[in-house]
């Protein structure tokens, strides 16, 4: 395995795509759960290596949040 998500994003294998999809899904699930627990959010800020340095990951996570009406992200 890789310790760097950027390497997974560059890897053409199906296993890498599945790992990224699982990563994105888990982050989106955590954001949704915390948002509900907090009664909503005004802004979502991505930080840390994967969040702040990968527009691709941010976009995929936000896309996953669309069904819960995160319209201002």
Tab-separated table of C-alpha atoms in Angstrom:
chain	number	residue	atom	x	y	z
A	1	UNK	CA	0.000	0.000	0.000
A	2	UNK	CA	0.814	3.649	-0.216
A	3	UNK	CA	1.156	6.174	2.549
A	4	UNK	CA	0.461	9.032	0.143
A	5	UNK	CA	-2.956	9.525	-1.428
A	6	UNK	CA	-1.381	11.332	-4.382
A	7	UNK	CA	0.270	8.079	-5.400
A	8	UNK	CA	-3.079	6.318	-5.294
A	9	UNK	CA	-4.617	9.006	-7.501
A	10	UNK	CA	-1.882	8.392	-10.082
A	11	UNK	CA	-2.148	4.590	-9.927
A	12	UNK	CA	-4.181	3.198	-12.872
A	13	UNK	CA	-5.093	-0.083	-11.162
A	14	UNK	CA	-8.666	-0.878	-10.155
A	15	UNK	CA	-7.494	-1.520	-6.600
A	16	UNK	CA	-6.206	2.040	-6.317
A	17	UNK	CA	-9.489	3.440	-7.635
A	18	UNK	CA	-11.384	1.374	-5.068
A	19	UNK	CA	-9.112	2.578	-2.264
A	20	UNK	CA	-9.687	6.213	-3.270
A	21	UNK	CA	-13.437	5.653	-3.476
A	22	UNK	CA	-13.457	4.151	0.018
A	23	UNK	CA	-11.337	7.034	1.326
A	24	UNK	CA	-13.706	9.613	-0.192
A	25	UNK	CA	-16.791	7.782	1.088
A	26	UNK	CA	-15.484	7.550	4.659
A	27	UNK	CA	-14.574	11.241	4.762
A	28	UNK	CA	-17.972	12.245	3.341
A	29	UNK	CA	-19.733	10.019	5.881
A	30	UNK	CA	-17.781	11.581	8.739
A	31	UNK	CA	-18.524	15.122	7.537
A	32	UNK	CA	-22.236	14.333	7.190
A	33	UNK	CA	-22.412	12.761	10.656
A	34	UNK	CA	-20.608	15.645	12.339
A	35	UNK	CA	-22.761	18.180	10.490
A	36	UNK	CA	-25.936	16.530	11.706
A	37	UNK	CA	-24.597	16.327	15.259
A	38	UNK	CA	-23.696	20.029	15.167
A	39	UNK	CA	-27.071	21.043	13.750
A	40	UNK	CA	-25.575	22.208	10.457
A	41	UNK	CA	-22.532	24.066	9.220
A	42	UNK	CA	-21.894	27.388	7.548
A	43	UNK	CA	-18.595	26.452	5.906
A	44	UNK	CA	-16.495	23.406	5.229
A	45	UNK	CA	-12.738	23.851	5.371
A	46	UNK	CA	-10.377	21.163	4.155
A	47	UNK	CA	-7.020	20.975	5.872
A	48	UNK	CA	-4.233	18.453	6.167
A	49	UNK	CA	-2.260	17.016	3.294
A	50	UNK	CA	-4.990	15.267	1.357
A	51	UNK	CA	-7.650	17.880	1.891
A	52	UNK	CA	-5.709	21.046	1.276
A	53	UNK	CA	-3.456	19.810	-1.514
A	54	UNK	CA	-5.836	17.830	-3.702
A	55	UNK	CA	-8.577	19.600	-5.592
A	56	UNK	CA	-9.575	16.223	-7.041
A	57	UNK	CA	-10.227	14.730	-3.603
A	58	UNK	CA	-12.070	17.818	-2.372
A	59	UNK	CA	-14.324	17.785	-5.424
A	60	UNK	CA	-15.085	14.092	-5.052
A	61	UNK	CA	-15.899	14.489	-1.362
A	62	UNK	CA	-18.173	17.469	-2.005
A	63	UNK	CA	-19.880	15.524	-4.816
A	64	UNK	CA	-20.632	12.760	-2.310
A	65	UNK	CA	-22.190	15.333	0.030
A	66	UNK	CA	-24.608	16.655	-2.589
A	67	UNK	CA	-27.543	14.437	-1.505
A	68	UNK	CA	-27.499	16.048	1.940
A	69	UNK	CA	-27.857	19.535	0.459
A	70	UNK	CA	-24.407	21.027	1.008
A	71	UNK	CA	-25.193	23.726	-1.496
A	72	UNK	CA	-22.741	26.369	-0.260
A	73	UNK	CA	-19.518	24.335	-0.262
